[in-house]
mmCIF file of C-alpha atoms in Angstrom:
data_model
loop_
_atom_site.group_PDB
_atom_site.id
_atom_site.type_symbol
_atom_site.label_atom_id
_atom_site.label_comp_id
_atom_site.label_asym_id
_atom_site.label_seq_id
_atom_site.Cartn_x
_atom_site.Cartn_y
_atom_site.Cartn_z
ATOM 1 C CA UNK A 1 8.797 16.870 3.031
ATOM 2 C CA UNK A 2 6.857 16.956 -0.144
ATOM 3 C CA UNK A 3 4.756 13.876 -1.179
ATOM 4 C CA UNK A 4 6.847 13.648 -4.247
ATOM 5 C CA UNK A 5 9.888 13.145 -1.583
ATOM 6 C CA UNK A 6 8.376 11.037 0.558
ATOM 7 C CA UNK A 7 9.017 7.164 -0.655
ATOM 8 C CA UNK A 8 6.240 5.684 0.897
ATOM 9 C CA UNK A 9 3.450 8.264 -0.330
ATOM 10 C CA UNK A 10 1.577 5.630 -2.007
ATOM 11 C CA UNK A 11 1.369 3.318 0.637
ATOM 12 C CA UNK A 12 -1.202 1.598 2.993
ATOM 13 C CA UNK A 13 1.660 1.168 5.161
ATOM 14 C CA UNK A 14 4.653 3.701 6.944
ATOM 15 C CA UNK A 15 7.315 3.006 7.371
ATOM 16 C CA UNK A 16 7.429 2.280 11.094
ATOM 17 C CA UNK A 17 5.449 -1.018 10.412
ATOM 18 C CA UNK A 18 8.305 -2.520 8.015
ATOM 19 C CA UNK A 19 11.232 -1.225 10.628
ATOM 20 C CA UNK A 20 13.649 -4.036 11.857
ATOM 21 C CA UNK A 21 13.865 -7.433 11.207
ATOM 22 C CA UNK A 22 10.819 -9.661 10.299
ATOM 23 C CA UNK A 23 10.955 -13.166 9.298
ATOM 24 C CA UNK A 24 8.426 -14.738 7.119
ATOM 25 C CA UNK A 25 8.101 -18.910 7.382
ATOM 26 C CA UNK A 26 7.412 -21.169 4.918
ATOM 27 C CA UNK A 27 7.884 -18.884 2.090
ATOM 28 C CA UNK A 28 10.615 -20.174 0.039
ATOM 29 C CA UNK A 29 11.157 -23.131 -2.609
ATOM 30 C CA UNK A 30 12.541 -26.241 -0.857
ATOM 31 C CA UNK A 31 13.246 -29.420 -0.822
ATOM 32 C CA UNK A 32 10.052 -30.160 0.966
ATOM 33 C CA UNK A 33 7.807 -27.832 -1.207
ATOM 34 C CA UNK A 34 4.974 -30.289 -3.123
ATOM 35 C CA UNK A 35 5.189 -31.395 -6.368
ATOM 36 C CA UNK A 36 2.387 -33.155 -8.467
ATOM 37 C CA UNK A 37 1.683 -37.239 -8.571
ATOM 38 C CA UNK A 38 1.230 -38.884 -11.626
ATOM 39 C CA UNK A 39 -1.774 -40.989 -9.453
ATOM 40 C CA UNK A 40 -1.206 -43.464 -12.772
ATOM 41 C CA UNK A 41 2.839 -44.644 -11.914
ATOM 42 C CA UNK A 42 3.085 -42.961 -8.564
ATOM 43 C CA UNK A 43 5.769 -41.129 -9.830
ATOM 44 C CA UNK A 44 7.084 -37.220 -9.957
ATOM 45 C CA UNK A 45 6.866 -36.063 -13.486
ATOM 46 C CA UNK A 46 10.470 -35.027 -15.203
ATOM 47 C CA UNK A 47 9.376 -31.070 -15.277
ATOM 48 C CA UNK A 48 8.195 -30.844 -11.694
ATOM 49 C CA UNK A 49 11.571 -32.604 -10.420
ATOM 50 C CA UNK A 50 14.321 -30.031 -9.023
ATOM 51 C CA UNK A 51 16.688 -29.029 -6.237
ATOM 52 C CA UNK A 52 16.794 -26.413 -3.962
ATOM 53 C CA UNK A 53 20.342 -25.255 -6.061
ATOM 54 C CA UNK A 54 18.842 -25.138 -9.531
ATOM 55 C CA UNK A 55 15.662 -22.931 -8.187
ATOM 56 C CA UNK A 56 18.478 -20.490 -6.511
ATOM 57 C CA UNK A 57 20.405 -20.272 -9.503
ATOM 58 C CA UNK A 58 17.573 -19.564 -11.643
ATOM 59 C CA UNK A 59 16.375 -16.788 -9.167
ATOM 60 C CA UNK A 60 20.145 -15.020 -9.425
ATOM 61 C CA UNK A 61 20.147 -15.557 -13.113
ATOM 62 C CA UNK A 62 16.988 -13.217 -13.590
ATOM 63 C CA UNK A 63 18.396 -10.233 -15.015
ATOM 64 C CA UNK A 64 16.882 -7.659 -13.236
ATOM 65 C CA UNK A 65 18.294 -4.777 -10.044
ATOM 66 C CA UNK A 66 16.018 -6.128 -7.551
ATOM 67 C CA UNK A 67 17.688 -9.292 -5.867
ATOM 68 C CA UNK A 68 15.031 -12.169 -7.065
ATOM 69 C CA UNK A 69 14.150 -15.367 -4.730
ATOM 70 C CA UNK A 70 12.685 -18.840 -5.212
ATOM 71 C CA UNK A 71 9.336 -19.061 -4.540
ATOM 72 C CA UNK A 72 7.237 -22.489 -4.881
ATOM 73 C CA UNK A 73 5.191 -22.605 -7.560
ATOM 74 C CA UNK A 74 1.447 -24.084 -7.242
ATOM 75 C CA UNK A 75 1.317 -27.722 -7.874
ATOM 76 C CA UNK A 76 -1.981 -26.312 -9.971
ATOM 77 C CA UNK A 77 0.892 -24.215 -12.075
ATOM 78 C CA UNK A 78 3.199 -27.199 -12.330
ATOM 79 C CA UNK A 79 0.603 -29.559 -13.772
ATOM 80 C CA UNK A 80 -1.172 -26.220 -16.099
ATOM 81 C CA UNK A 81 2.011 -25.038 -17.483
ATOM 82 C CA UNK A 82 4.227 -28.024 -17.012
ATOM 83 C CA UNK A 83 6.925 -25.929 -15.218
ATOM 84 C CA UNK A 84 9.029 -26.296 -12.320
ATOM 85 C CA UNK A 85 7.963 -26.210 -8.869
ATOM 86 C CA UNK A 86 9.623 -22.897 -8.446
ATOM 87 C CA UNK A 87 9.197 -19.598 -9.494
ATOM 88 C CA UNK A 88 11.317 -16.473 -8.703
ATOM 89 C CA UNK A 89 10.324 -13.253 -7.504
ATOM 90 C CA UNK A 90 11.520 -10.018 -5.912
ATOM 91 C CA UNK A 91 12.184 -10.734 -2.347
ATOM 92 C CA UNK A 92 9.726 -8.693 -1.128
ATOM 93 C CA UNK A 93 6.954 -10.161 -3.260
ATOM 94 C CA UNK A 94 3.710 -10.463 -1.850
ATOM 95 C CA UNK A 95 3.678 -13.852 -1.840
ATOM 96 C CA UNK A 96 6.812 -13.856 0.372
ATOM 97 C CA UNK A 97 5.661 -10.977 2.810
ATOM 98 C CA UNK A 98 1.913 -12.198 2.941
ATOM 99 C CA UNK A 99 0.108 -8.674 1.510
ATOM 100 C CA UNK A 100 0.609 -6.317 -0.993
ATOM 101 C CA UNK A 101 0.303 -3.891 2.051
ATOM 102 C CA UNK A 102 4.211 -4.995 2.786
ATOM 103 C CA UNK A 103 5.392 -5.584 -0.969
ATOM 104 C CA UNK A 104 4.855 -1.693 -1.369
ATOM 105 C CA UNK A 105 6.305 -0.497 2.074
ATOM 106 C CA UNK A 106 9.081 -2.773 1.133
ATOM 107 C CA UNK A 107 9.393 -1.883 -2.074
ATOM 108 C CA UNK A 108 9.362 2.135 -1.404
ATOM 109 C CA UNK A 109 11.848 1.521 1.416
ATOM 110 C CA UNK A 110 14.295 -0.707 -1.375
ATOM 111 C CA UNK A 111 13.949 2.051 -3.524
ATOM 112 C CA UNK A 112 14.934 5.064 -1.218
ATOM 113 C CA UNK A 113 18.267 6.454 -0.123
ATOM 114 C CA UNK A 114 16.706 7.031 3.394
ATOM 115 C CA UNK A 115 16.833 3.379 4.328
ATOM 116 C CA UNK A 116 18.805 -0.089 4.089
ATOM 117 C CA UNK A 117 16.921 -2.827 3.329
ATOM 118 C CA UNK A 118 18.577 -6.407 3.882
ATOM 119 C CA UNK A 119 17.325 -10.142 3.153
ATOM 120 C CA UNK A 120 18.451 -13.644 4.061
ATOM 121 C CA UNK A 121 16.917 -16.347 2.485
ATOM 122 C CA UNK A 122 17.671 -19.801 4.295
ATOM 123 C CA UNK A 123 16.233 -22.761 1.451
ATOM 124 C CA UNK A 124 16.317 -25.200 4.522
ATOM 125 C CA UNK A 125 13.901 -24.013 6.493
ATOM 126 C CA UNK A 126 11.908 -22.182 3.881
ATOM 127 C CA UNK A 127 12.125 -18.771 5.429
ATOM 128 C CA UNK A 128 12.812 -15.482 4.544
ATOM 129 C CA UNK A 129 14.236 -12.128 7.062
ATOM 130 C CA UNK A 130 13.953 -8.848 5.617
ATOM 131 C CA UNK A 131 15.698 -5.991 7.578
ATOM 132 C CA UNK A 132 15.094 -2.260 7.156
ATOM 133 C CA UNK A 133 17.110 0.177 9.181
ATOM 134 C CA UNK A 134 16.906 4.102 8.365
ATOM 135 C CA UNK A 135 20.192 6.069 7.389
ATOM 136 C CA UNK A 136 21.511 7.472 9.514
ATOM 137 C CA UNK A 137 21.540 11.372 9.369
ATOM 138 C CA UNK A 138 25.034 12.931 8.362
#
């Protein structure tokens, strides 16, 4: 196999180190995830106020092929850009997988023929599972 035919080429990673099933805690927007205090009424400001529905309809709506997720967004961000607490992202985002190491092995494997790669994101908990099998050979 050529390094033009091999997905992961450009990565730190192979693929036996993104094989199976790994969950990632904590990740995702919920309804726990922090939002900013005006310290001057106590209170949640309008923008930074949202559900755990809204921020997973917003991540479906993005109009790309990749399958997008809600990520929290930095209460820094919320009060900067006066946006909502969420963001979305690909699912295998860095901040979601913890390196960029795993975004790329993810990423090559999501973009090959030569494997499956399947998520589950569960917005009451906060985590994410991403599972890559191989294909098997015909």
């Amino acid at each position: 196999m050529t390094s033009d035919d091999d997905p992961f080429h450009d990565c730190e990673l192979d693929p036996e180190a993104i094989l199976g099933t790994y969950t990632f805690e904590d990740v995702l927007f919920t309804d726990e995830t922090e939002t900013p205090v005006n310290v001057l009424t106590g209170e949640t400001p309008a923008h930074s106020q949202a559900t755990v529905e809204e921020a997973k309809e917003f991540a479906t709506n993005i109009d790309t092929d990749t399958p997008q997720i809600a990520l929290p967004a930095s209460v820094e961000t919320q009060i900067e850009t006066q946006s909502k607490p969420y963001t979305a992202a690909a699912f295998f985002h860095f901040k979601a997988t913890g390196s960029l190491q795993r975004h790329r092995a993810y990423h090559a494997a999501y973009d090959s023929d030569a494997y499956t790669v399947d998520f589950e994101a569960d917005y009451e908990s906060g985590d994410l599972a991403i599972t890559v099998e191989r294909v098997a050979d015909s």
